[in-house]
Amino acid sequence: MNLSALFIRRPVATTLLAAAILLSGMLAYFRLPVAPLPNVAYPVIVVQATMAGASPEIMASTVAEPLEKRLGAIADVNQLTSTNYVGMSMIVVVFGLDRDINGAARDVQAAIQAARADLPTTLRASPTYRQYNPADAPVMVLGLTSDTLTMAQLYDSADSVIQQQLSQIDGVGQITLGGGALPSVRVELQPGKLNSYGIGLEDVRAALSSANADSAKGHINQGDQRYEILSNDQISKAAPYRDLVVAYRNGAPVMLRDLADVLDSNENTRNAGLYNGKKAVLVIVYPEPGGNVVKTVQQIRARLPFIEAALPSSVHVGVAIDHSQSVNASVADTERTLGIAVLLVIGVVFIFLLSPRATLIPAVSLPLSIIGTFGPMYLLGYSIDNLSLMALTIGTGFVVDDAVVVMENIVRHLEAGESPFDAAMLGSSEVGFTVLSMSLSLIAVFLPILLMPGIVGLLFHEFAVTLSIAILFSLLISLTITPTMCAYVLKRERAGRPRARWAVWIDAQFERFKQFYSRSLDAALDRALLVGIVLIALIVGNVFLFKLVPATFFPEQDTGILIGQIIADQSISFTAMEKKLAQLQSIVGKDPAVAAVAGFTGGRALNTANVFVELKPLSERHATATEVVNRLRPKLAQVSGAQLFMQAQQDLRIGGRQSAAEYQYTLTSDDPEALYKWVPRLVTALNKRRTDMVDVNSDLQQNGL
């Protein structure tokens, strides 16, 4: 049975088949999302609850614990971590890889509603949840600066305009604002004056509340008409508050200005942000689990001109971090490698065949097999990433084999005197099932990868499937298009036809190589014992060298972005922390490899700060991200009282906990005092291993004054 005969006899239909494969692959290629790696993100949901003024212990016992009991009962929860700050609890729920994030969100919402009866009555608002991983690096960081507006006004613009607009974009999981707080009126009471007037704090609070109400005032009925009395008593500036009457003493009113300093300020004065040395408010955009980084950033950049038009003219919006640039660069480099591999394979085939007509056949079959693979990739929901493109690069050597095997057998019959059509019919019938068995054997090699469980299996699943699809397309093309092209493209060589000089020279070099190989083979066969000893020595040497080679789960990437966290003394003041932030950022910004640096402090803990660094392109900095970190580490260590831990941003992150280092170990105990005792000892012991460990730190903070 000749599987190729039907296609050889119908060249027009075969040409249409090739065109269909080409067009479908090209259409899918431009629709495929671009990503650094396949979607291996754990479904993560973050639950937050706030209760003003509560200590971390109270938040843990009265808020986090009831929520954890309900959230822990949800199916397929892999990890449940809560972190408690002053007035806030954050619970990170990590689900299994196969769990649908939308279904998990519904379960989390139901658990929050069920836990509401167990939460304190002083918890004014229900806990909220968002679908994002706090351990992920942001896809974009924007820096808002202005020479005329205050930080409170900048923060107000970021909160009311930018955050609202960007939250609507598909792929955005969470937007965090750093470096400021909403505008507010700050009343700084003077206890001595309060005491002299005999006025308590509650009296002032009640006066402020009653004078700042937004409620209906009433109505007037007159005949057939009704008049509504409307008035907005809300005060947004400090000046009207100063004339507010708090109480009467000796028949005279006591104004608020007599008791306090009333200032236009913001809700939290312990916030500071810097962008390239200038005071700024940072807009930090985190992706949804499994979101398309490149598409998300493209939508943000498309929306930015409209956002800037809605902001005051004095506000400048700068892009401090853009993760899509490194993704596009790495994917473009892999695509370039794939193109070079295709050209090299075609060139090698040409050197051996010494015929432009014969080389045309694999030159068509190979790109067609690769382009055709994009169609099923699109239908399967895959992306153009480093691993899928690496699969196609590796597949160039596999997919060309089928076409070469079919073509060589057809050429053999052609050289024996058969016509091109008869040679194609006879040659394809002889190797059809051979090519089929070759392709299925190659696909069987990747079955163990397809069956691998966990994060490793999910990471390389797309790699194995993409390579298998390319091999199947190669099989299809070698049984249909390749023999058809052989029948109508190849020609019978005429006897006595002179050959080109370059072809004669290449044949002579091949002959020399064959003679050299023959002599070396004879020498090896004559010294069988020596060859056996060398073989055993190589095996032993390879085993020894294998143990010396460093092992890691995934190669360390250079994305051109550094993520840093400043940890200072736990009793540091905000003023001192702000100076440390500026000092450390200045050191980083002076490095020749740094393009932009942004950071902010305040919010959860006063002694911590976050820093985001974008490096120049690799061609300009001539140093990897890890080398830049190692170069900066001794300079940063010269700053006393605070330490900046920096690491190169990685596309593959496991878990849902933030960290100031690349690796994490979690210590658990039923006794908090045991943790407080042994965690510092462990950190001190690990820090002594300077040869193989750096930047050892802990998130335990219980020494604040």
XYZ file of C-alpha atoms in Angstrom:
705
model
C 0.000 0.000 0.000
C 1.425 3.383 -1.039
C 0.175 6.159 1.235
C 1.716 8.834 -0.973
C 0.328 7.712 -4.356
C -2.929 9.638 -3.946
C -1.049 12.926 -3.409
C 1.521 12.309 -6.152
C -1.270 11.832 -8.691
C -3.032 15.020 -7.547
C -0.400 17.766 -7.408
C -2.961 20.595 -7.332
C -4.699 19.206 -4.249
C -1.334 18.614 -2.613
C -0.335 22.215 -3.342
C -3.570 23.414 -1.734
C -2.802 21.252 1.306
C 0.607 22.910 1.641
C -0.975 26.343 1.269
C -3.569 25.515 3.933
C -0.869 24.422 6.385
C 1.143 27.549 5.645
C -1.758 30.001 5.971
C -3.217 28.429 9.117
C 0.192 28.453 10.783
C 0.895 32.063 9.843
C -2.527 33.246 11.041
C -2.053 31.409 14.337
C 1.468 32.784 14.781
C 0.252 36.379 14.835
C -2.532 35.481 17.271
C -0.444 33.461 19.705
C 0.321 35.241 22.978
C 3.941 35.972 23.833
C 5.263 34.920 27.232
C 8.636 34.171 28.823
C 7.602 30.661 29.901
C 4.517 28.434 29.681
C 1.762 29.175 32.144
C 2.930 27.413 35.294
C 1.546 29.877 37.817
C -0.119 28.519 40.916
C -3.668 29.806 41.431
C -3.194 32.295 44.280
C -5.800 34.456 46.026
C -4.948 37.106 48.626
C -7.437 37.977 51.367
C -6.996 41.265 53.245
C -8.747 42.631 56.317
C -8.176 45.933 58.137
C -9.025 47.059 61.657
C -7.550 50.439 62.517
C -5.224 50.521 65.520
C -5.196 46.769 66.244
C -1.844 45.225 67.129
C -0.438 42.313 65.075
C -1.272 39.879 67.896
C -4.903 41.027 67.982
C -5.157 40.852 64.179
C -3.740 37.317 64.233
C -6.036 35.991 66.968
C -9.308 37.765 66.171
C -9.162 38.247 62.390
C -6.658 35.950 60.732
C -7.483 32.836 62.756
C -11.266 32.754 62.023
C -10.569 33.407 58.350
C -7.932 30.666 58.202
C -10.342 28.130 59.689
C -12.853 28.776 56.899
C -10.297 29.140 54.107
C -8.464 25.979 55.178
C -11.626 23.938 54.605
C -11.655 24.745 50.872
C -10.716 21.843 48.613
C -7.256 21.666 47.030
C -5.582 24.320 49.189
C -1.842 23.673 49.086
C -0.603 26.513 51.254
C -2.197 28.974 53.646
C -0.059 31.793 55.030
C -1.105 34.812 57.045
C 0.989 37.862 57.837
C -0.231 40.364 60.401
C 0.729 44.014 60.724
C -0.595 46.915 62.754
C -4.230 47.203 61.707
C -4.033 44.729 58.819
C -4.002 41.000 58.091
C -2.999 39.485 54.768
C -3.764 35.824 54.068
C -2.263 34.161 50.982
C -4.151 31.083 49.736
C -2.231 28.912 47.258
C -4.260 26.258 45.410
C -3.210 23.211 43.422
C -1.978 23.612 39.859
C -5.096 22.046 38.369
C -7.539 24.251 40.287
C -9.536 26.776 38.269
C -8.835 30.255 39.636
C -12.414 31.469 39.101
C -13.893 28.502 40.957
C -11.376 29.005 43.749
C -12.396 32.685 43.982
C -16.031 31.704 44.476
C -15.042 29.326 47.274
C -12.942 32.036 48.926
C -15.848 34.477 48.765
C -18.143 31.916 50.391
C -15.565 31.244 53.116
C -15.279 34.972 53.877
C -19.053 35.264 54.221
C -19.135 32.221 56.511
C -16.368 33.683 58.700
C -18.088 37.075 59.029
C -20.023 35.957 62.128
C -16.760 35.027 63.884
C -14.990 38.321 63.122
C -14.939 41.280 65.538
C -17.768 43.782 65.367
C -15.167 46.552 65.217
C -14.183 45.293 61.780
C -16.075 47.963 59.862
C -15.657 46.439 56.375
C -15.754 42.848 55.224
C -12.426 41.282 54.191
C -11.610 41.610 50.494
C -9.824 39.246 48.110
C -7.882 39.631 44.889
C -6.574 37.132 42.342
C -2.846 37.804 42.279
C 0.370 36.365 43.654
C 2.235 38.769 45.979
C 5.447 36.805 45.319
C 5.299 37.631 41.603
C 7.364 40.490 40.285
C 5.364 43.427 38.884
C 4.879 43.631 35.131
C 5.180 47.412 35.213
C 6.047 50.169 37.673
C 5.067 53.764 36.934
C 6.601 56.757 38.687
C 4.551 59.945 39.128
C 6.567 63.096 39.757
C 5.681 66.775 39.836
C 7.524 70.009 40.542
C 4.451 71.809 41.874
C 1.996 69.301 43.381
C 2.334 67.743 46.819
C 2.710 63.996 47.377
C -0.885 63.867 48.637
C -2.139 65.457 45.408
C -0.021 63.065 43.330
C -1.372 60.114 45.296
C -4.919 61.371 44.797
C -4.351 61.487 41.027
C -2.880 57.983 41.046
C -5.727 56.617 43.161
C -8.658 58.289 41.390
C -7.397 58.195 37.788
C -4.579 55.753 37.125
C -5.571 52.930 39.444
C -9.182 52.977 38.274
C -8.206 52.961 34.600
C -5.527 50.271 34.800
C -7.642 47.952 36.979
C -10.018 47.506 34.031
C -7.298 46.039 31.802
C -7.392 42.305 31.218
C -4.471 40.565 32.911
C -4.017 43.077 35.747
C -4.357 41.298 39.080
C -3.514 43.994 41.601
C -2.347 47.609 41.616
C -0.432 48.897 44.612
C 0.321 52.547 45.248
C 3.473 53.427 47.146
C 5.096 56.602 48.345
C 2.064 58.567 49.489
C -1.458 58.580 50.879
C -4.781 60.244 50.156
C -5.167 63.940 51.043
C -6.722 64.670 54.418
C -6.969 67.340 57.073
C -4.726 66.617 60.042
C -5.752 67.963 63.467
C -2.795 67.910 65.853
C -4.267 68.534 69.308
C -2.322 70.231 72.107
C -2.944 68.415 75.422
C -2.105 71.479 77.573
C -4.777 73.636 75.972
C -7.311 70.807 76.095
C -6.697 70.489 79.818
C -7.003 74.221 80.441
C -10.382 74.346 78.736
C -11.560 71.093 80.266
C -12.256 69.541 76.871
C -11.694 65.838 76.174
C -10.600 64.085 72.984
C -14.053 62.616 72.515
C -15.559 66.124 72.559
C -13.306 67.148 69.691
C -14.074 63.973 67.761
C -17.841 64.476 68.149
C -17.588 68.097 67.027
C -15.601 67.115 63.935
C -18.092 64.373 63.050
C -21.192 66.497 63.479
C -19.723 69.355 61.463
C -18.606 67.135 58.640
C -21.785 65.274 57.794
C -23.318 64.698 54.382
C -26.982 63.978 55.049
C -30.416 65.162 53.985
C -31.484 68.386 55.731
C -35.240 68.137 55.220
C -38.049 69.539 53.081
C -40.782 72.175 53.008
C -44.330 71.491 51.859
C -46.245 74.470 50.431
C -49.585 73.757 48.828
C -49.122 71.390 45.915
C -45.332 71.748 45.880
C -42.537 70.183 47.905
C -39.093 71.803 48.307
C -36.032 69.709 49.224
C -33.382 71.369 51.381
C -29.974 70.067 50.304
C -26.557 71.065 51.628
C -23.138 69.428 51.656
C -21.474 70.004 55.022
C -18.361 68.037 54.174
C -15.151 70.017 54.586
C -12.101 69.065 52.527
C -9.666 71.839 53.468
C -8.020 72.822 56.738
C -9.069 76.496 56.779
C -12.829 75.942 57.463
C -11.981 73.508 60.266
C -10.027 76.140 62.173
C -13.204 78.165 62.846
C -15.153 75.133 64.012
C -16.762 75.631 67.443
C -15.851 72.721 69.711
C -17.431 73.941 72.961
C -18.471 77.044 74.931
C -16.651 78.225 78.023
C -17.815 81.232 80.048
C -20.271 82.104 77.310
C -17.537 82.292 74.666
C -16.987 79.761 71.860
C -13.807 77.665 71.849
C -12.572 77.301 68.292
C -10.639 74.313 67.007
C -7.717 76.626 66.224
C -7.516 77.391 69.956
C -6.886 73.718 70.714
C -4.895 72.332 67.800
C -2.834 72.936 64.703
C -5.047 72.192 61.697
C -3.059 71.360 58.568
C -3.664 70.244 55.002
C -1.825 66.901 54.926
C -2.479 63.262 54.041
C -3.840 60.210 55.812
C -0.424 58.696 56.513
C 2.590 60.948 56.714
C 4.965 57.999 57.070
C 5.178 57.299 53.332
C 7.934 58.244 50.908
C 8.700 57.326 47.314
C 11.627 58.067 45.013
C 12.020 57.710 41.256
C 15.511 58.417 39.929
C 16.219 60.602 42.946
C 12.988 62.641 42.779
C 10.067 62.363 45.175
C 7.395 60.276 43.507
C 4.293 58.160 43.919
C 4.740 54.681 42.448
C 2.019 52.697 40.669
C 2.973 48.999 40.883
C 1.037 46.674 38.572
C 0.949 42.943 39.390
C -0.324 40.332 36.901
C -3.140 37.856 37.303
C -2.023 34.228 37.744
C -1.310 32.989 34.227
C -1.806 36.420 32.669
C -0.114 37.383 29.402
C 2.650 39.798 30.394
C 3.270 41.249 26.930
C -0.401 41.751 26.104
C -1.082 43.333 29.495
C 1.790 45.806 29.145
C 0.746 46.645 25.582
C -2.742 47.531 26.809
C -1.290 49.637 29.633
C 0.951 51.562 27.234
C -1.987 52.096 24.875
C -4.039 53.509 27.769
C -1.270 55.751 29.149
C -1.744 58.674 26.681
C -5.421 58.945 27.663
C -4.518 58.727 31.360
C -1.871 61.447 31.054
C -4.423 63.673 29.311
C -6.732 63.349 32.332
C -3.980 64.249 34.816
C -2.822 67.776 35.697
C -0.287 69.098 33.233
C 2.414 69.300 35.910
C 2.318 65.528 36.548
C 4.945 63.512 34.716
C 4.386 59.762 34.318
C 7.567 57.750 33.815
C 7.937 53.997 33.238
C 10.354 52.743 35.875
C 9.975 49.020 35.132
C 8.661 47.319 31.985
C 8.881 43.540 32.193
C 7.634 43.049 28.625
C 10.880 44.430 27.161
C 12.945 41.541 28.502
C 10.254 39.053 27.471
C 10.159 40.376 23.912
C 13.953 40.438 23.754
C 14.364 36.848 24.957
C 11.627 35.533 22.660
C 13.070 37.465 19.708
C 16.492 35.980 20.444
C 15.001 32.480 20.525
C 13.159 33.143 17.264
C 16.427 34.291 15.719
C 18.093 31.097 16.935
C 15.290 29.077 15.358
C 15.772 30.865 12.028
C 19.537 30.268 12.116
C 18.960 26.586 12.907
C 16.653 26.228 9.891
C 19.205 27.886 7.597
C 22.038 25.718 8.932
C 20.052 22.524 8.434
C 19.176 23.503 4.860
C 22.821 24.441 4.233
C 24.078 21.082 5.493
C 21.527 19.282 3.322
C 22.706 21.308 0.328
C 26.371 20.417 0.971
C 25.567 16.718 0.992
C 23.064 16.678 -1.891
C 25.031 19.099 -4.125
C 21.828 19.925 -6.010
C 19.746 23.115 -5.717
C 16.654 21.255 -6.954
C 17.058 18.498 -4.404
C 17.756 21.007 -1.618
C 14.542 22.885 -2.455
C 12.470 19.962 -1.194
C 13.714 19.910 2.447
C 13.938 23.719 2.266
C 10.147 23.716 1.808
C 9.319 20.773 4.070
C 11.247 22.021 7.112
C 9.757 25.552 7.415
C 6.324 24.200 6.531
C 6.474 21.696 9.395
C 7.498 24.406 11.861
C 4.967 26.996 10.681
C 2.174 24.431 10.645
C 2.831 23.685 14.314
C 1.585 27.145 15.312
C -2.006 26.245 14.358
C -2.476 23.429 16.921
C -0.514 25.496 19.461
C -3.116 28.252 19.139
C -5.992 25.788 19.491
C -4.393 24.269 22.604
C -3.993 27.673 24.237
C -0.199 27.643 24.156
C 2.061 30.658 23.768
C 5.199 31.687 21.938
C 7.713 31.355 24.740
C 11.276 30.259 25.247
C 10.415 26.602 25.822
C 8.017 26.197 22.885
C 10.490 27.911 20.556
C 13.272 25.758 21.971
C 11.179 22.705 21.116
C 10.884 23.903 17.507
C 14.622 24.647 17.404
C 15.433 21.124 18.576
C 12.795 19.776 16.196
C 14.569 21.176 13.113
C 16.932 18.215 13.223
C 14.056 15.764 13.657
C 11.584 17.081 11.116
C 14.112 17.293 8.282
C 15.008 13.619 8.668
C 11.678 12.371 7.299
C 11.935 14.475 4.152
C 15.577 13.483 3.587
C 14.828 9.765 4.020
C 11.981 9.892 1.491
C 13.922 12.042 -0.955
C 17.108 9.939 -0.812
C 15.213 6.767 -1.604
C 13.457 8.480 -4.517
C 16.809 9.843 -5.797
C 18.222 6.328 -5.625
C 15.562 5.085 -8.045
C 16.030 8.184 -10.161
C 19.741 7.427 -10.527
C 18.845 3.839 -11.429
C 17.072 5.103 -14.548
C 13.471 5.553 -13.407
C 11.478 8.628 -14.418
C 10.839 11.207 -11.694
C 7.173 10.199 -11.415
C 7.891 6.457 -11.248
C 10.799 7.010 -8.875
C 8.549 9.016 -6.553
C 5.833 6.352 -6.603
C 8.248 3.488 -6.011
C 10.527 5.237 -3.516
C 7.708 6.574 -1.342
C 5.986 3.187 -1.197
C 9.169 1.575 0.100
C 9.849 3.966 2.972
C 6.336 5.103 3.889
C 5.932 2.812 6.884
C 9.581 3.321 7.819
C 9.010 7.058 8.135
C 5.817 6.387 10.092
C 7.636 4.166 12.582
C 10.459 6.712 12.914
C 8.079 9.527 13.772
C 6.003 7.510 16.233
C 9.191 6.327 17.954
C 10.333 9.920 18.396
C 6.973 10.913 19.847
C 7.102 7.955 22.248
C 10.326 9.369 23.674
C 8.391 12.392 24.983
C 5.581 10.424 26.621
C 7.359 10.354 30.024
C 7.538 14.165 29.935
C 3.817 14.364 29.190
C 3.101 12.149 32.199
C 5.348 14.016 34.648
C 3.375 15.443 37.607
C 3.704 18.740 39.431
C 5.377 21.961 38.436
C 8.077 20.228 36.371
C 5.545 18.334 34.283
C 3.470 21.458 33.729
C 6.560 23.448 32.768
C 7.747 20.967 30.123
C 4.327 19.751 28.986
C 4.092 22.469 26.340
C 7.644 21.681 25.228
C 6.870 17.983 24.668
C 3.522 18.567 22.966
C 4.925 21.254 20.647
C 7.800 19.021 19.566
C 5.424 16.080 19.044
C 3.136 18.224 16.880
C 6.094 19.336 14.773
C 7.099 15.701 14.250
C 3.537 14.793 13.233
C 3.487 17.634 10.707
C 6.848 16.426 9.424
C 5.361 12.953 8.996
C 2.357 14.332 7.138
C 4.479 16.487 4.843
C 7.042 13.751 4.131
C 4.253 11.388 3.018
C 2.359 13.945 0.922
C 4.181 17.098 -0.154
C 7.752 15.744 -0.251
C 7.135 12.851 -2.731
C 4.936 15.126 -4.838
C 7.721 17.699 -5.102
C 10.194 14.929 -5.937
C 7.956 13.783 -8.787
C 7.640 17.247 -10.346
C 10.814 19.079 -9.263
C 13.601 16.533 -9.574
C 15.046 15.691 -12.980
C 16.912 12.652 -14.268
C 20.625 13.342 -14.454
C 22.096 12.948 -17.938
C 25.113 10.630 -18.209
C 28.406 12.371 -18.936
C 27.127 15.797 -17.844
C 30.062 17.836 -16.446
C 29.836 18.726 -12.756
C 30.570 22.117 -11.228
C 34.019 22.696 -9.785
C 32.670 23.350 -6.288
C 30.792 20.045 -6.368
C 33.943 18.188 -7.425
C 35.922 19.913 -4.642
C 33.305 18.998 -1.974
C 33.343 15.347 -3.161
C 37.122 15.328 -2.872
C 36.939 16.595 0.725
C 34.370 13.945 1.601
C 36.642 11.306 0.117
C 39.582 12.536 2.204
C 37.454 12.416 5.336
C 36.334 8.864 4.540
C 39.940 7.762 4.076
C 40.988 9.385 7.360
C 38.083 7.728 9.163
C 39.000 4.361 7.632
C 42.577 4.630 8.872
C 41.520 5.714 12.376
C 39.004 2.857 12.534
C 41.671 0.325 11.576
C 43.976 1.703 14.274
C 41.220 1.480 16.889
C 40.339 -2.106 15.951
C 44.000 -3.129 16.188
C 44.173 -1.754 19.767
C 40.912 -3.045 21.192
C 42.230 -3.276 24.787
C 43.422 0.330 24.811
C 40.094 1.535 23.396
C 38.228 -0.362 26.119
C 40.399 1.171 28.851
C 39.816 4.656 27.409
C 36.049 3.985 27.340
C 36.007 2.965 31.016
C 38.101 6.020 31.945
C 35.700 8.321 30.099
C 32.694 6.816 31.875
C 34.325 7.195 35.297
C 35.454 10.720 34.451
C 31.946 11.697 33.317
C 30.433 10.387 36.550
C 32.967 12.411 38.562
C 32.407 15.556 36.504
C 28.627 15.132 36.731
C 28.868 15.354 40.507
C 30.921 18.546 40.234
C 28.471 20.329 37.939
C 26.130 22.661 39.903
C 22.487 21.590 39.906
C 19.452 23.861 39.968
C 15.765 23.575 39.242
C 15.814 26.168 36.464
C 18.656 28.280 35.039
C 18.996 31.734 36.558
C 17.613 34.325 34.176
C 18.777 37.804 33.302
C 15.556 39.724 32.696
C 17.222 43.115 33.056
C 15.248 43.852 36.238
C 16.404 43.755 39.855
C 14.010 43.533 42.800
C 15.245 44.747 46.165
C 14.014 45.015 49.723
C 15.490 47.266 52.384
C 15.367 45.970 55.952
C 16.457 48.431 58.624
C 16.647 48.346 62.406
C 13.198 47.647 63.823
C 13.255 50.760 66.023
C 14.213 53.158 63.220
C 12.193 56.342 62.822
C 10.477 57.260 59.588
C 12.743 60.269 59.064
C 15.836 58.087 59.335
C 14.294 55.403 57.128
C 13.557 57.971 54.426
C 17.227 59.016 54.460
C 18.361 55.394 54.237
C 16.095 54.837 51.244
C 17.529 57.862 49.441
C 21.100 56.886 50.326
C 20.796 53.291 49.139
C 18.944 54.258 45.965
C 21.637 56.803 45.187
C 24.317 54.095 45.364
C 22.318 51.855 43.041
C 21.534 54.679 40.599
C 25.237 55.526 40.181
C 26.077 52.089 38.823
C 26.800 52.314 35.062
C 24.511 49.364 34.344
C 21.401 50.933 35.924
C 18.873 52.713 33.711
C 16.231 53.585 36.324
C 15.641 53.011 40.016
C 12.447 53.489 42.017
C 11.437 52.658 45.549
C 9.084 53.465 48.399
C 8.804 52.983 52.128
C 5.898 53.116 54.547
C 2.620 51.303 54.714
C 2.946 47.948 56.461
C 6.247 48.325 58.321
C 8.248 51.493 58.819
C 11.604 49.698 58.742
C 11.141 48.125 55.297
C 11.194 49.504 51.791
C 10.860 48.103 48.283
C 13.226 48.953 45.444
C 12.792 48.292 41.706
C 15.767 48.600 39.356
C 15.716 48.477 35.571
C 19.059 47.708 33.931
C 20.296 48.920 30.598
C 20.229 46.504 27.629
C 22.827 43.756 27.897
C 24.789 45.191 24.962
C 25.285 48.444 26.899
C 26.011 47.188 30.411
C 28.375 44.269 29.546
C 27.486 42.525 32.808
C 24.795 40.081 33.813
C 22.187 40.961 36.407
C 23.863 38.687 38.957
C 27.230 40.367 38.341
C 25.605 43.775 38.890
C 24.164 42.588 42.215
C 27.532 41.183 43.300
C 29.187 44.460 42.308
C 26.696 46.534 44.307
C 26.655 44.341 47.426
C 29.901 45.639 49.044
C 28.940 49.263 48.291
C 25.515 48.833 49.852
C 27.018 47.135 52.909
C 28.792 50.386 53.784
C 25.444 51.962 54.790
C 24.935 51.308 58.485
C 21.590 50.618 60.060
C 19.906 49.302 56.905
C 20.603 46.593 54.369
C 19.366 46.358 50.785
C 18.831 42.784 49.599
C 18.718 42.575 45.805
C 18.076 39.745 43.374
C 17.532 39.357 39.659
C 13.854 39.063 38.773
C 12.910 35.556 37.636
C 9.995 34.558 35.433
C 9.532 31.276 37.290
C 8.510 31.716 40.921
C 6.986 29.052 43.127
C 4.717 29.718 46.085
C 2.909 32.807 47.261
C 5.228 34.347 49.851
C 7.329 37.431 49.326
C 11.004 37.111 50.044
C 14.165 39.218 50.074
C 16.207 36.311 48.663
C 16.006 33.640 45.976
C 15.305 30.680 48.296
C 12.932 30.376 51.242
C 12.693 28.077 54.236
C 9.654 28.279 56.492
C 9.997 27.549 60.199
C 6.818 26.599 62.043
C 6.072 26.026 65.708
C 3.102 25.892 68.049
C 5.070 28.070 70.458
C 5.775 31.620 69.165
C 8.428 32.086 71.846
C 10.399 29.185 70.376
C 10.363 30.864 66.966
C 11.439 34.180 68.478
C 14.369 32.386 70.149
C 15.671 30.129 67.378
C 15.059 32.113 64.179
C 17.718 34.764 64.977
C 20.153 32.003 65.939
C 19.577 30.201 62.649
C 20.030 33.408 60.637
C 23.291 34.143 62.481
C 24.595 30.635 61.843
C 23.738 30.749 58.143
C 25.330 34.169 57.729
C 28.639 32.676 58.855
C 28.693 30.492 55.718
C 30.018 33.302 53.538
C 31.401 30.916 50.924
C 28.082 29.623 49.670
C 25.370 31.802 51.219
C 24.744 35.543 51.003
C 21.893 37.872 51.955
C 20.501 35.546 54.629
C 17.583 37.293 56.350
C 14.288 36.666 58.096
C 10.860 38.288 58.036
C 10.531 37.913 61.811
C 10.118 41.353 63.403
C 9.324 41.484 67.089
C 12.031 43.835 68.427
C 10.390 47.151 67.604
C 10.129 49.665 70.429
